[in-house]
Short mmCIF file of C-alpha atoms in Angstrom, two decimals:
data_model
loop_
_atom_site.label_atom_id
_atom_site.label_comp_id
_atom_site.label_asym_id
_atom_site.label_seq_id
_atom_site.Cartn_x
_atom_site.Cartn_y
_atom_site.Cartn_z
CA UNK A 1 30.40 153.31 131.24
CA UNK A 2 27.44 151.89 132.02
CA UNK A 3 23.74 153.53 132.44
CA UNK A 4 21.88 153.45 135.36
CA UNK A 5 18.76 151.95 133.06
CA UNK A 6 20.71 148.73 132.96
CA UNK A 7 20.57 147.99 137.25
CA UNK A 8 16.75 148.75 136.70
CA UNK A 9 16.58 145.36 135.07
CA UNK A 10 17.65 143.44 137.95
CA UNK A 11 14.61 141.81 139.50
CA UNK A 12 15.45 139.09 141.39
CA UNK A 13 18.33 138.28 144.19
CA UNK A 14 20.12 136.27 143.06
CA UNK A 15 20.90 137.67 139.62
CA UNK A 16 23.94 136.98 138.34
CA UNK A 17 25.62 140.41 137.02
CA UNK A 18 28.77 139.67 134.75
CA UNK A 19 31.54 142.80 134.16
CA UNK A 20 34.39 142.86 132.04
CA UNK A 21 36.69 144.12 134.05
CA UNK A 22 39.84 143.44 131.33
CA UNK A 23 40.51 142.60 127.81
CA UNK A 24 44.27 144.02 126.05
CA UNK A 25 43.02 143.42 122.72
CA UNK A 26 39.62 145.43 122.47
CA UNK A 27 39.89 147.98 125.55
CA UNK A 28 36.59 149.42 124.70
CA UNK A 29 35.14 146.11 125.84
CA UNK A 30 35.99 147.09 129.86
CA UNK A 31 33.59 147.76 131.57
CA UNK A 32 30.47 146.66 129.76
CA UNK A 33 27.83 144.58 132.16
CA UNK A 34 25.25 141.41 131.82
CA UNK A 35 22.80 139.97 133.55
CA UNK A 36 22.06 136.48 133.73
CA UNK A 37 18.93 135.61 135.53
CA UNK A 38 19.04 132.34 133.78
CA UNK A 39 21.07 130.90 131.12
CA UNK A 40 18.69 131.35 128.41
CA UNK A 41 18.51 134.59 129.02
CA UNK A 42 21.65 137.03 128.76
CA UNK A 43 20.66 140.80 128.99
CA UNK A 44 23.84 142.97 127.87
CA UNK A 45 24.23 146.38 129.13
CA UNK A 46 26.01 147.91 125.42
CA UNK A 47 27.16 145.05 123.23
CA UNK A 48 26.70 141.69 122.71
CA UNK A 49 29.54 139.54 123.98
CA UNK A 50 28.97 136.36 123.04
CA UNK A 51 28.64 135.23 126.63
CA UNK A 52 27.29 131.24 126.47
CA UNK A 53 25.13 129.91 130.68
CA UNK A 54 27.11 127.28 130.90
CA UNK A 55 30.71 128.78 130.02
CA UNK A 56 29.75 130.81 133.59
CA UNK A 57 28.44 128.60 135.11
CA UNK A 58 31.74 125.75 134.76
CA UNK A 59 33.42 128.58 137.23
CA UNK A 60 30.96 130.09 139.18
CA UNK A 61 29.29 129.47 142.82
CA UNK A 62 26.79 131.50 143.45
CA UNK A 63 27.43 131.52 147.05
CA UNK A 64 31.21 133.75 145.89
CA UNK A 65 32.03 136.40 143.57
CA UNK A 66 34.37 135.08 141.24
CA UNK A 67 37.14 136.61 138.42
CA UNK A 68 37.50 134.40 135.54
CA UNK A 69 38.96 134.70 131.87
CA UNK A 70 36.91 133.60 129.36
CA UNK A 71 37.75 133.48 125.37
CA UNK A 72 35.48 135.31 123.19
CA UNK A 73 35.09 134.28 119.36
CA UNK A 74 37.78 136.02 117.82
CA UNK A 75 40.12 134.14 120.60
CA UNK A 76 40.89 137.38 122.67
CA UNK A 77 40.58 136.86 126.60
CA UNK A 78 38.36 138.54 128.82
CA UNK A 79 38.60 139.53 132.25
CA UNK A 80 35.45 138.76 133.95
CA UNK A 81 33.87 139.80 137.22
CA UNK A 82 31.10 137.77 138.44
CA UNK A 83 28.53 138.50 141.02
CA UNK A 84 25.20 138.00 142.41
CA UNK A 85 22.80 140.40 143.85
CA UNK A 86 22.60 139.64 147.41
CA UNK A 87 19.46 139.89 149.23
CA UNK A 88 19.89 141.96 152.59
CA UNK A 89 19.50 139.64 155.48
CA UNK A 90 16.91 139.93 157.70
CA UNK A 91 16.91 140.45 162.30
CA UNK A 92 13.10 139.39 162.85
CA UNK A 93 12.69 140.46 166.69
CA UNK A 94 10.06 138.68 168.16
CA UNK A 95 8.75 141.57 171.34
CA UNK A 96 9.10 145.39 170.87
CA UNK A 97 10.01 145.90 174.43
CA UNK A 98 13.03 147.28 175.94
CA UNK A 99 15.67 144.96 174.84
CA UNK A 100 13.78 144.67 171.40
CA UNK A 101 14.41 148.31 171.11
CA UNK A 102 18.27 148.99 171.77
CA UNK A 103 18.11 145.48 169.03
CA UNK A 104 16.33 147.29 166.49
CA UNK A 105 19.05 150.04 166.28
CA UNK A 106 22.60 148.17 166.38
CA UNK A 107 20.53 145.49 164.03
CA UNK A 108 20.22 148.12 161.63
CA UNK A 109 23.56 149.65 161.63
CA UNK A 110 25.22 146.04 161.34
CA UNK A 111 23.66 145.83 158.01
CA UNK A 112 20.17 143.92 158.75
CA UNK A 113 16.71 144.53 157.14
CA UNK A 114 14.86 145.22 160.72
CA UNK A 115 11.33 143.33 161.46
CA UNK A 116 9.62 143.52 165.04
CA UNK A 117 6.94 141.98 165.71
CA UNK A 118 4.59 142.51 168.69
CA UNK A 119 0.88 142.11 170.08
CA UNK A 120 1.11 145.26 171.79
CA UNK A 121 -0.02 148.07 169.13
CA UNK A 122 1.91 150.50 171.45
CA UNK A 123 5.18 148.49 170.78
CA UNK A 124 4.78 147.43 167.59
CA UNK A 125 4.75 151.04 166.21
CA UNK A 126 6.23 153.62 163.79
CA UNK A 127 6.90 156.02 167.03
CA UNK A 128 8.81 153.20 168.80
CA UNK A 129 11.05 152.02 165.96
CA UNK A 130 11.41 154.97 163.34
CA UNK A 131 14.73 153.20 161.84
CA UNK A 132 13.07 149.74 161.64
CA UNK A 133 11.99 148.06 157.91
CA UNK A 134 9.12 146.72 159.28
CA UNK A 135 7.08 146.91 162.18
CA UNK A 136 4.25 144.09 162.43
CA UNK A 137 1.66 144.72 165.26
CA UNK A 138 -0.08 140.88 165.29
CA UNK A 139 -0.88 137.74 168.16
CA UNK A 140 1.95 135.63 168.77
CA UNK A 141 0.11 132.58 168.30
CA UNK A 142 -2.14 133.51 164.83
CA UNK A 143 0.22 136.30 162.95
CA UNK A 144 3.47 133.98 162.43
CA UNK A 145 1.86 131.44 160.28
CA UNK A 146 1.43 134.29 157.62
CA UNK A 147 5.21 135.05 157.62
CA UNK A 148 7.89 133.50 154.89
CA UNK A 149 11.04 132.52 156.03
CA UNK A 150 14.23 132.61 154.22
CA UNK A 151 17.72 130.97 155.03
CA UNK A 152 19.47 134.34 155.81
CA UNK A 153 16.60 135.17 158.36
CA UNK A 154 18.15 136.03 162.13
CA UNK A 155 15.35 135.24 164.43
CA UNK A 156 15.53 136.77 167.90
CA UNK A 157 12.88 136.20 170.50
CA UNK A 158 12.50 138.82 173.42
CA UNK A 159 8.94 138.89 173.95
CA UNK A 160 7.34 140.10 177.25
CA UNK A 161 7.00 136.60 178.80
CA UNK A 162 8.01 133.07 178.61
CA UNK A 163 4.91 131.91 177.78
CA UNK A 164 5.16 133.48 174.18
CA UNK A 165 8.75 133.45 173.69
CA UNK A 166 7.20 129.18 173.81
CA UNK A 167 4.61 130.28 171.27
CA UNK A 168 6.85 131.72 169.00
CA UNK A 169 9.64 129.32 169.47
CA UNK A 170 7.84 126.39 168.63
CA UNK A 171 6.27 128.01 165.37
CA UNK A 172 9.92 129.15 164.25
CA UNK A 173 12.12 126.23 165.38
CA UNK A 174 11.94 123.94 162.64
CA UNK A 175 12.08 126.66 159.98
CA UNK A 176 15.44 127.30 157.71
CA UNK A 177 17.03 130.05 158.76
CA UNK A 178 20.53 130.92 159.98
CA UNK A 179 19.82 131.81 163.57
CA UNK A 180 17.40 131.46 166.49
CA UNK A 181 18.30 132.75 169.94
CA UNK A 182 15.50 133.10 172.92
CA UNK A 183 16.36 134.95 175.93
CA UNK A 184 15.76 134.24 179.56
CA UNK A 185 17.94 132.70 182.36
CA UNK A 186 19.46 129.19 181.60
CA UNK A 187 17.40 127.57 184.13
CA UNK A 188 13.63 129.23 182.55
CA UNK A 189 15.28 128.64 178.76
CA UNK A 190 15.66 124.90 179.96
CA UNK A 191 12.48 124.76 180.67
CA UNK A 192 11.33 125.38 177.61
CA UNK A 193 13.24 123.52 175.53
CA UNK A 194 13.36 120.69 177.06
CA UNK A 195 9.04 120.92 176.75
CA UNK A 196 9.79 121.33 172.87
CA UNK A 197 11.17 118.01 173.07
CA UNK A 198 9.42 115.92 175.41
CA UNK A 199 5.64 117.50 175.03
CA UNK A 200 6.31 118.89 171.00
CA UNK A 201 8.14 116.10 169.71
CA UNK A 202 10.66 118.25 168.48
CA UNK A 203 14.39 116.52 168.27
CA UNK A 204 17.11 117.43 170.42
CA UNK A 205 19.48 119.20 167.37
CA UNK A 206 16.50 121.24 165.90
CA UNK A 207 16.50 122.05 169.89
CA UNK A 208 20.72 122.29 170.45
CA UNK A 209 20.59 124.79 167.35
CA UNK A 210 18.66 127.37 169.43
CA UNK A 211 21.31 129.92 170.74
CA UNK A 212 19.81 130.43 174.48
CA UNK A 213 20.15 132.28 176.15
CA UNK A 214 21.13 134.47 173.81
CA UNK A 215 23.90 136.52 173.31
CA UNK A 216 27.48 136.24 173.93
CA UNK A 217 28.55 135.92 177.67
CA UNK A 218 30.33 139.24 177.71
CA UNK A 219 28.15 140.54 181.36
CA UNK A 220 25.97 142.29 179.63
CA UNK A 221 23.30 144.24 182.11
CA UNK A 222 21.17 147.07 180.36
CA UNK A 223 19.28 146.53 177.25
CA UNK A 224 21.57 147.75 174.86
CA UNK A 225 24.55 146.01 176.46
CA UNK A 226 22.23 142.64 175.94
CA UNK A 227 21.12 144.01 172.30
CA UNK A 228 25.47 144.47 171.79
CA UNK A 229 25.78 140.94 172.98
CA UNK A 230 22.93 139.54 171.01
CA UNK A 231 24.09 141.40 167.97
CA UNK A 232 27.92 140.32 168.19
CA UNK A 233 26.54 136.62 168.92
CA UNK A 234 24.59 137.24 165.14
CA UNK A 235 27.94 138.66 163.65
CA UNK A 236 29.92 135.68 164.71
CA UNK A 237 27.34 133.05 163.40
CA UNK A 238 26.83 135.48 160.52
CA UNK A 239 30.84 135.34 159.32
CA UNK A 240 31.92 132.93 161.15
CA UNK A 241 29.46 130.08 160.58
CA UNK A 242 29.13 128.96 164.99
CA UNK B 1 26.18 143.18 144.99
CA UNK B 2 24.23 143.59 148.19
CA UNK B 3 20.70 144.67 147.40
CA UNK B 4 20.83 147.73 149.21
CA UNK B 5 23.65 148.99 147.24
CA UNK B 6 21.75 148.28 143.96
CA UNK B 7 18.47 149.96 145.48
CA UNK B 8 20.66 152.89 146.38
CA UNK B 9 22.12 152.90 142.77
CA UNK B 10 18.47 152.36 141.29
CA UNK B 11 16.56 154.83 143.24
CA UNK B 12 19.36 157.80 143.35
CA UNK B 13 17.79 160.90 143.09
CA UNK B 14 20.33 163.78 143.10
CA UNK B 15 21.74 166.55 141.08
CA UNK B 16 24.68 163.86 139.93
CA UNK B 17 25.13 162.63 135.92
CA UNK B 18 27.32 160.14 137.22
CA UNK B 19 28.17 157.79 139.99
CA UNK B 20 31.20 155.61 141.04
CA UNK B 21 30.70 152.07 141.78
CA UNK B 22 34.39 150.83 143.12
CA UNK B 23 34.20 146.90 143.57
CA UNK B 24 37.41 144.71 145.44
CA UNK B 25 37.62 141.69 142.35
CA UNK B 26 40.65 140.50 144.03
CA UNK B 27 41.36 140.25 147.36
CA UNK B 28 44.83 138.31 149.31
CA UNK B 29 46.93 138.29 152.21
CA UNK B 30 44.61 139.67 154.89
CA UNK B 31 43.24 142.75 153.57
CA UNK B 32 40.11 143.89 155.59
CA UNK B 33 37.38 142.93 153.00
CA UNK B 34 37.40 140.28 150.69
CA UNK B 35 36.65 140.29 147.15
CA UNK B 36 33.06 141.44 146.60
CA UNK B 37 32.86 144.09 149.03
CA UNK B 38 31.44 147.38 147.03
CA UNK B 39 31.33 150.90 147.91
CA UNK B 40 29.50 153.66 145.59
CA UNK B 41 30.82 157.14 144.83
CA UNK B 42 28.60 160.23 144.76
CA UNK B 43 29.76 163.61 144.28
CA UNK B 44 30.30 165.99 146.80
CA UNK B 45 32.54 163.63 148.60
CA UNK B 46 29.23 161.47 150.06
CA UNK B 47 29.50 157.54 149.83
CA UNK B 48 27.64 154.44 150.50
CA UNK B 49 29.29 151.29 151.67
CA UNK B 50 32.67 150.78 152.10
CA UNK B 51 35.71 148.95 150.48
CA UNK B 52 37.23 148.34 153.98
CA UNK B 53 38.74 152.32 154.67
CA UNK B 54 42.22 153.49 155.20
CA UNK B 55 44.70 155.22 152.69
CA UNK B 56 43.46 152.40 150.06
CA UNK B 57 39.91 153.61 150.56
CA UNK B 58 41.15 156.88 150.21
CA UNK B 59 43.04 156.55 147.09
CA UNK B 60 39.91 154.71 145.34
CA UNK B 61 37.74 157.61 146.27
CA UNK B 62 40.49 160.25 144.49
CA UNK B 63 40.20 158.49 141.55
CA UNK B 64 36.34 157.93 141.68
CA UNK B 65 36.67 161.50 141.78
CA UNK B 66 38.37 162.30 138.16
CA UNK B 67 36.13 159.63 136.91
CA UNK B 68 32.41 161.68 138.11
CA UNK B 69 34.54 163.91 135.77
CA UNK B 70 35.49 162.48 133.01
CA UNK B 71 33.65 159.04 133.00
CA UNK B 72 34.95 155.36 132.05
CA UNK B 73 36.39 153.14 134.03
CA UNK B 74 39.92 152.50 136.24
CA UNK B 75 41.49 150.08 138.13
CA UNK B 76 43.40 149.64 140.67
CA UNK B 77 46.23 147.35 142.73
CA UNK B 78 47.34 147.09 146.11
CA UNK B 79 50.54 145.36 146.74
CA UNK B 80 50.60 146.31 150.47
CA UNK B 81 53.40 145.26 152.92
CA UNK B 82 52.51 145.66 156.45
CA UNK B 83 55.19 147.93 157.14
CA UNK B 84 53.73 149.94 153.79
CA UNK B 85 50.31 149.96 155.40
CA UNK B 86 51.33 150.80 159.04
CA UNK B 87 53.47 153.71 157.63
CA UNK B 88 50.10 154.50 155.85
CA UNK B 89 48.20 154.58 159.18
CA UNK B 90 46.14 151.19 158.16
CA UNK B 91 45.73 148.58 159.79
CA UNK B 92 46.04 144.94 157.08
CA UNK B 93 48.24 144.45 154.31
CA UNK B 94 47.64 141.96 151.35
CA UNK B 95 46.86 142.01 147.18
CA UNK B 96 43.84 144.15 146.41
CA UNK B 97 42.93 145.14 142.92
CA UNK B 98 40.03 147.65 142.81
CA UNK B 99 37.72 147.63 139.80
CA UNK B 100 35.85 151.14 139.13
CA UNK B 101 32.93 152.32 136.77
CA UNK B 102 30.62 155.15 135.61
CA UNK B 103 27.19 154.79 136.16
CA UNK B 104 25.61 157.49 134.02
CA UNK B 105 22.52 158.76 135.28
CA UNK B 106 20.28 159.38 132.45
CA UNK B 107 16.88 161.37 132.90
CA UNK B 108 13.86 159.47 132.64
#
């Protein structure tokens, strides 16, 4: 048993949250929680269980959960869940038009914090995107610089025209973050990246890792079939890494 | 623990004294989520998440049901044969053990 007060503690993603999930010799021991948000600093959810940072942190990867056994003082074994709290990865969608807006919704029920982000106050509204985390109405060329990036950030640019898919694509190109796809035909998305290079001085594999045009060929033709094929594109570089 | 889970945990605002948090610690063969994946139990047979469905699913949330009861914790294995699971209408077989816990929801 553990009280709900004890989750309220966890600030930061991250967090390391420790559960003894087994111990024969003192049952009444399963099932009590800590938090590590450093090694220093050990928050118990009942009792204190002698937990030491760096007896964790011999077996654990943060990247993995993890089940370990660790010896307590009396010499009794533990059965130890490790975890960390996850932060919710993010589908930024550069454009709130129509393929931005079939996105939006299959983004969110694949498990994404939603962002759009348009010039166009009409687009980048509440009405337009009700399920969306965040709607940001802003320029293209002025409103990105005041965005933070993070490595689990999916970056998808569908804005109205080429010209600022460019604008945004050169702001977000050398950030670090998981994806990048652009749409457009293979001939226009050429174009463009082959300007990043020869007129940006951007190199060719900061250029390569852009997924464009995006989307996995599966004929796609509406804007949701596109948003499906953008989406299962994300999935695959999501779980399986390409 | 996915953030959203713990927001949902953290910002729960029903009738409930207790909730279920189920959690796959061990995961082989080719069971259809790996360890980690988490799924929380409310009463009134609503749920958040998911510990990859099927009759396993199904067996987690009938026991996440006597503890909303009764409190404390369980857990559970899965020694699945394909053949078990097919029979079982699922779809993967493989080692699962299930981890499950109280959260008691105190007033503030």
């Amino acid at each position: 048993m553990v009280r709900r007060k004890f989750f309220e503690n966890i600030e930061s993603d991250g967090t390391v949250i420790g559960t003894v999930t087994g111990c024969e010799a003192r049952r009444e021991l399963v099932g009590e929680k800590f938090i590590i948000e450093d090694e220093n600093d050990i928050v118990y959810s009942g009792k204190d269980l002698g937990i030491k940072g760096e007896m964790i942190e011999n077996f654990y990867e943060r990247e993995k959960p993890a089940l370990l056994e660790v010896e307590i003082d009396d010499g009794q074994c533990m059965e130890i869940y490790l975890e960390s709290v996850e932060r919710t990865p993010r589908l930024i969608i550069f454009g709130g038009g129509h393929v931005a807006h079939p996105l939006a919704a299959v983004g969110k029920v694949i498990g994404f914090e939603v962002v759009v982000f348009d010039d166009r106050a009409e687009f980048a509204c509440r009405e337009r995107f009700p399920e969306v985390d965040k709607v940001i109405c802003a320029g293209f060329t002025e409103g990105i610089s005041d965005l933070k990036f993070y490595p689990d950030d999916y970056i998808v640019i569908v804005t109205r025209g080429h010209k600022f898919d460019y604008s945004v694509l050169s702001q977000v190109i050398d950030k670090n973050v998981a994806y990048i796809g652009m749409i457009g035909s293979k001939r226009k998305v050429k174009l463009i990246l082959d300007e990043l290079v020869t007129e940006d001085g951007f190199s060719r594999e900061l250029v390569d890792r852009v997924y464009a045009p995006v989307g996995l060929p599966i004929g796609s033709e509406t804007p949701a079939e596109i948003a499906v094929s953008i989406c299962s594109q994300i999935i695959k570089v999501r779980r399986q890494g390409q | 623990m996915k953030r959203r889970l713990l927001s949902e945990i953290v910002n729960y605002q029903g009738q409930a004294d207790r909730l279920v948090l189920a959690t796959i610690i061990r995961a082989g063969g080719s069971s259809p989520r790996h360890a980690g994946a988490q799924m929380l139990i409310l009463p009134a047979g609503e749920s958040r998440d998911t510990i990859g469905g099927g009759p396993m699913e199904g067996e987690v949330i009938e026991q996440a049901r006597q503890l909303l009861k009764e409190g404390g914790t369980g857990k559970v294995s899965f020694n699945l044969t394909n053949e078990e699971v097919a029979a079982a209408g699922g779809m993967c077989g493989g080692e699962v053990t299930v981890f499950l816990e109280t959260i008691e929801v105190e007033e503030s």
